[in-house]
């Protein structure tokens, strides 16, 4: 490097400072920008001039860097090193950082001058770097009190070589102290001026002023009212003006937040503001004279409520649930937690950062998960998730505003519960290498053995459920294996009957695997194998007929005692010595018998194909074969006898009754034949009339229509009406043929023009026979007899009722009357009872008629008695109900009548008795001499009494 002289350096500095002043004056328009050049540090803050913009600052700083470069080149010759000359750069700033504000310049040493370097910030949302190395703010934000630190990267575009350095930002304490010490001057807002022309008339200005917004922090502690700005008009020197503000927060809801002094125009706030409720107030200021006339155009005043960090982050859920498969690789997404902050999301107060405070349990590592500090995404960061060891993790997540600043940020926590889901990483394993079972032969759906396995995966999932299959030893498919859904055991079941005589033992090879394949990367074999030994137990089996059913053919008509066939059964138990006996189980017509030892079947009656027990020429009989095993077993067999037809049935005329007119015209009788035999022993038939009696052929003629039908007609011109029996000879086609003479009952009647009978008794010919008519007549006669009997019974009942009414005298009617028999006097002392109630009411003499002193001693004394209604002597016999009701009413109204539970006196015998006491009789002294044998003659009811008294000493 070349060395410059001191004169050159001073000359260069002169022009550098001059250029800086010129440029600053150009951009600042008369304002002063405090700049402190200290090597690599630029201390700067835009002045209060509102016309200064961020582009001017950045351009001014570039001018400074350009003129600074030669100064850094002074000194002695040194070795060039590519990269940042310093590891840490620092900048001192004021609290408020504005968007586009240059902060500092980073120098990158490019020795050969050919490298194309690209700069990048570790916090691109807050800071950016120009291609010249100027670091500026990407947005406006308040700088925190602590040192902010971020990194700057420089990367070669061609070689991709990368360098980095650190930047530290600190708050300027001098500016902070000055701001706190110096009292804030109240800003004054002046209404825009309205200029006038040379004629004295007002001219409309080209445009109104744009009043900058007033920034007012929320939650201010006062004192209130707190002055904000002063609104003033230039006309207040000449006029007495009144100021007012309108809009939400002033005269509109919420009212009273902002007030204005109408005289001085001082705008004040009356209480603390809350940005979360209203972030901006739009007011309009007015100036009027004392008469209310507007003297100035209203101006708009915007008040921005500056956000303060007064709200903690709040998670949407206090507990978050997520899942992650076991064995997941690092970087696997698990879940996302989200928190919200009511503060301004564009400011640090609402910028959240997430982090994990704790993890429980800490196995196999204390950092199994990590969280994206901005998005809240939780991912795995370490391997080793094993559900069989740890099934659930609990994370405490913290959300902090102020971009996670632990000193000034507010925090809140939530819980994230992460469940480790199961994957098939453990195959089923048999608990034993060999399983044993046994099964009786010929049994199906029998569980032979239980195969047990163990699986460490989550129970009752597809990774735990076992599937069993037989891989060897059962080529015929006698066994199946089903899985018990509860225990996961394999149930070896018999699917087909097993014959002990064929297979005495099975050795099965079985395998068990899961419903889903094993997860990738698992080193275990996918299935486990075992052996099942099944022993077959011999049991007594049923004898079976072979063939079953057995078919034999014979002609019908075989005589009794004919041997038809031998029907025997075989015993499948070859290793058991047993005897078989035969019995008949079913023989509907009782035609057969079977020999119990050899099974020969012999007829005991004639076989008839036309029997109703024969269906389609087939007769079925069932036989039983039983052995003498323990327990005894039996089997059935069916013998089918196909009976061949022979010509053993003669044909008969059909129908057996018909009708025709007295004259040959206009109709005739069509007949056919009925033969129970089948072809060739049936039709065609031959029809003919017999020779005797001669009147048959004289009156009738028969004509054959075909092999099965013939026609019968009158041969004479007129035949008197009546019923005639016409014999007809019918011969079948059997070999030899069989003929029969059948009688056809023909009713000859008078006919109308249509050939229909007009006789009264045609009912018989229409199908109503003599028996039916007789039955109808009998029913009618029985019905008439029943009606007659009912009428007689009713009349007899009326006569008996009338006779009872005539025989009963009202005086002799004993119903509800007291009959007076006699009075003997004496007896017990019953003088206290009133005996007058035992007398008939109509015969009692009134006490007033009897003279005093004539009353009997056994009568009750005379005293005043209350009157009571007199009961009727005797009601009419036909009205018993009214009589009872009247008597009941009279008894209820009688005050002298005794109650129902009192002692009733029915008779009175007087005081004393001339008869002796019965207690003086001594039955024991004379009982032994009494003969009680006569009690036996009185019947069975007195037999017990006769035995008691006539039995002697015993």
mmCIF file of N, CA, C and O in Angstrom, residues 62 170 258 262 266 274 309 462 494 530 545 550 592 615 677 695 731 743 777 785 810 871:
data_model
loop_
_atom_site.group_PDB
_atom_site.id
_atom_site.type_symbol
_atom_site.label_atom_id
_atom_site.label_comp_id
_atom_site.label_asym_id
_atom_site.label_seq_id
_atom_site.Cartn_x
_atom_site.Cartn_y
_atom_site.Cartn_z
ATOM 1 N N UNK A 62 -23.512 7.005 3.059
ATOM 2 C CA UNK A 62 -22.675 6.460 1.983
ATOM 3 C C UNK A 62 -21.585 7.454 1.575
ATOM 4 O O UNK A 62 -20.448 7.083 1.300
ATOM 5 N N UNK A 170 -26.689 -0.643 21.565
ATOM 6 C CA UNK A 170 -26.939 -0.215 22.937
ATOM 7 C C UNK A 170 -27.650 1.124 22.923
ATOM 8 O O UNK A 170 -27.590 1.881 21.938
ATOM 9 N N UNK A 258 -61.270 13.113 25.681
ATOM 10 C CA UNK A 258 -60.464 14.270 25.295
ATOM 11 C C UNK A 258 -61.304 15.532 25.503
ATOM 12 O O UNK A 258 -62.499 15.559 25.118
ATOM 13 N N UNK A 262 -61.778 25.895 25.755
ATOM 14 C CA UNK A 262 -62.308 26.686 24.640
ATOM 15 C C UNK A 262 -61.595 28.017 24.467
ATOM 16 O O UNK A 262 -61.664 28.606 23.381
ATOM 17 N N UNK A 266 -56.191 24.400 24.630
ATOM 18 C CA UNK A 266 -55.347 23.330 25.164
ATOM 19 C C UNK A 266 -56.137 22.012 25.112
ATOM 20 O O UNK A 266 -57.176 21.863 25.737
ATOM 21 N N UNK A 274 -56.505 2.702 26.568
ATOM 22 C CA UNK A 274 -56.259 1.258 26.396
ATOM 23 C C UNK A 274 -56.236 0.975 24.907
ATOM 24 O O UNK A 274 -57.266 1.069 24.222
ATOM 25 N N UNK A 309 -46.605 -2.978 26.857
ATOM 26 C CA UNK A 309 -46.638 -4.421 27.092
ATOM 27 C C UNK A 309 -47.436 -4.693 28.375
ATOM 28 O O UNK A 309 -46.870 -4.934 29.445
ATOM 29 N N UNK A 462 -53.915 -53.608 15.789
ATOM 30 C CA UNK A 462 -53.480 -54.464 14.674
ATOM 31 C C UNK A 462 -52.027 -54.895 14.836
ATOM 32 O O UNK A 462 -51.624 -55.913 14.268
ATOM 33 N N UNK A 494 -61.178 -78.538 15.410
ATOM 34 C CA UNK A 494 -61.373 -79.587 14.413
ATOM 35 C C UNK A 494 -62.401 -79.098 13.406
ATOM 36 O O UNK A 494 -63.521 -78.727 13.773
ATOM 37 N N UNK A 530 -44.273 -72.906 16.139
ATOM 38 C CA UNK A 530 -44.353 -73.891 17.211
ATOM 39 C C UNK A 530 -44.941 -75.172 16.641
ATOM 40 O O UNK A 530 -45.376 -75.234 15.480
ATOM 41 N N UNK A 545 -75.115 -98.689 6.967
ATOM 42 C CA UNK A 545 -75.536 -99.536 5.846
ATOM 43 C C UNK A 545 -74.855 -99.066 4.575
ATOM 44 O O UNK A 545 -74.671 -97.870 4.352
ATOM 45 N N UNK A 550 -80.864 -98.482 -0.283
ATOM 46 C CA UNK A 550 -80.692 -99.602 -1.185
ATOM 47 C C UNK A 550 -81.966 -99.772 -2.005
ATOM 48 O O UNK A 550 -83.065 -99.798 -1.449
ATOM 49 N N UNK A 592 -93.075 -106.153 5.508
ATOM 50 C CA UNK A 592 -91.747 -106.753 5.533
ATOM 51 C C UNK A 592 -91.371 -107.164 6.941
ATOM 52 O O UNK A 592 -91.938 -106.699 7.934
ATOM 53 N N UNK A 615 -95.543 -94.271 -3.275
ATOM 54 C CA UNK A 615 -95.468 -93.000 -3.958
ATOM 55 C C UNK A 615 -94.561 -93.143 -5.171
ATOM 56 O O UNK A 615 -93.385 -93.515 -5.034
ATOM 57 N N UNK A 677 -104.341 -99.099 -12.670
ATOM 58 C CA UNK A 677 -103.077 -99.557 -13.239
ATOM 59 C C UNK A 677 -102.496 -98.474 -14.141
ATOM 60 O O UNK A 677 -103.138 -97.475 -14.447
ATOM 61 N N UNK A 695 -133.522 -104.512 -22.493
ATOM 62 C CA UNK A 695 -133.934 -103.104 -22.591
ATOM 63 C C UNK A 695 -132.734 -102.172 -22.678
ATOM 64 O O UNK A 695 -132.871 -101.036 -23.141
ATOM 65 N N UNK A 731 -113.210 -102.743 -21.010
ATOM 66 C CA UNK A 731 -112.063 -103.674 -21.069
ATOM 67 C C UNK A 731 -110.806 -102.866 -21.308
ATOM 68 O O UNK A 731 -110.769 -101.995 -22.184
ATOM 69 N N UNK A 743 -121.864 -99.628 -13.552
ATOM 70 C CA UNK A 743 -123.221 -99.106 -13.690
ATOM 71 C C UNK A 743 -123.149 -97.586 -13.712
ATOM 72 O O UNK A 743 -122.549 -96.955 -12.824
ATOM 73 N N UNK A 777 -133.252 -82.173 6.615
ATOM 74 C CA UNK A 777 -134.564 -82.334 7.254
ATOM 75 C C UNK A 777 -134.414 -82.627 8.740
ATOM 76 O O UNK A 777 -135.179 -82.103 9.570
ATOM 77 N N UNK A 785 -138.135 -78.823 17.563
ATOM 78 C CA UNK A 785 -138.335 -79.440 18.873
ATOM 79 C C UNK A 785 -137.754 -78.559 19.968
ATOM 80 O O UNK A 785 -138.357 -78.361 21.034
ATOM 81 N N UNK A 810 -151.366 -63.792 53.140
ATOM 82 C CA UNK A 810 -150.535 -62.748 53.769
ATOM 83 C C UNK A 810 -150.425 -62.896 55.264
ATOM 84 O O UNK A 810 -149.415 -62.538 55.851
ATOM 85 N N UNK A 871 -144.320 -51.718 61.398
ATOM 86 C CA UNK A 871 -143.954 -52.517 60.237
ATOM 87 C C UNK A 871 -145.179 -53.190 59.652
ATOM 88 O O UNK A 871 -146.103 -53.572 60.346
#
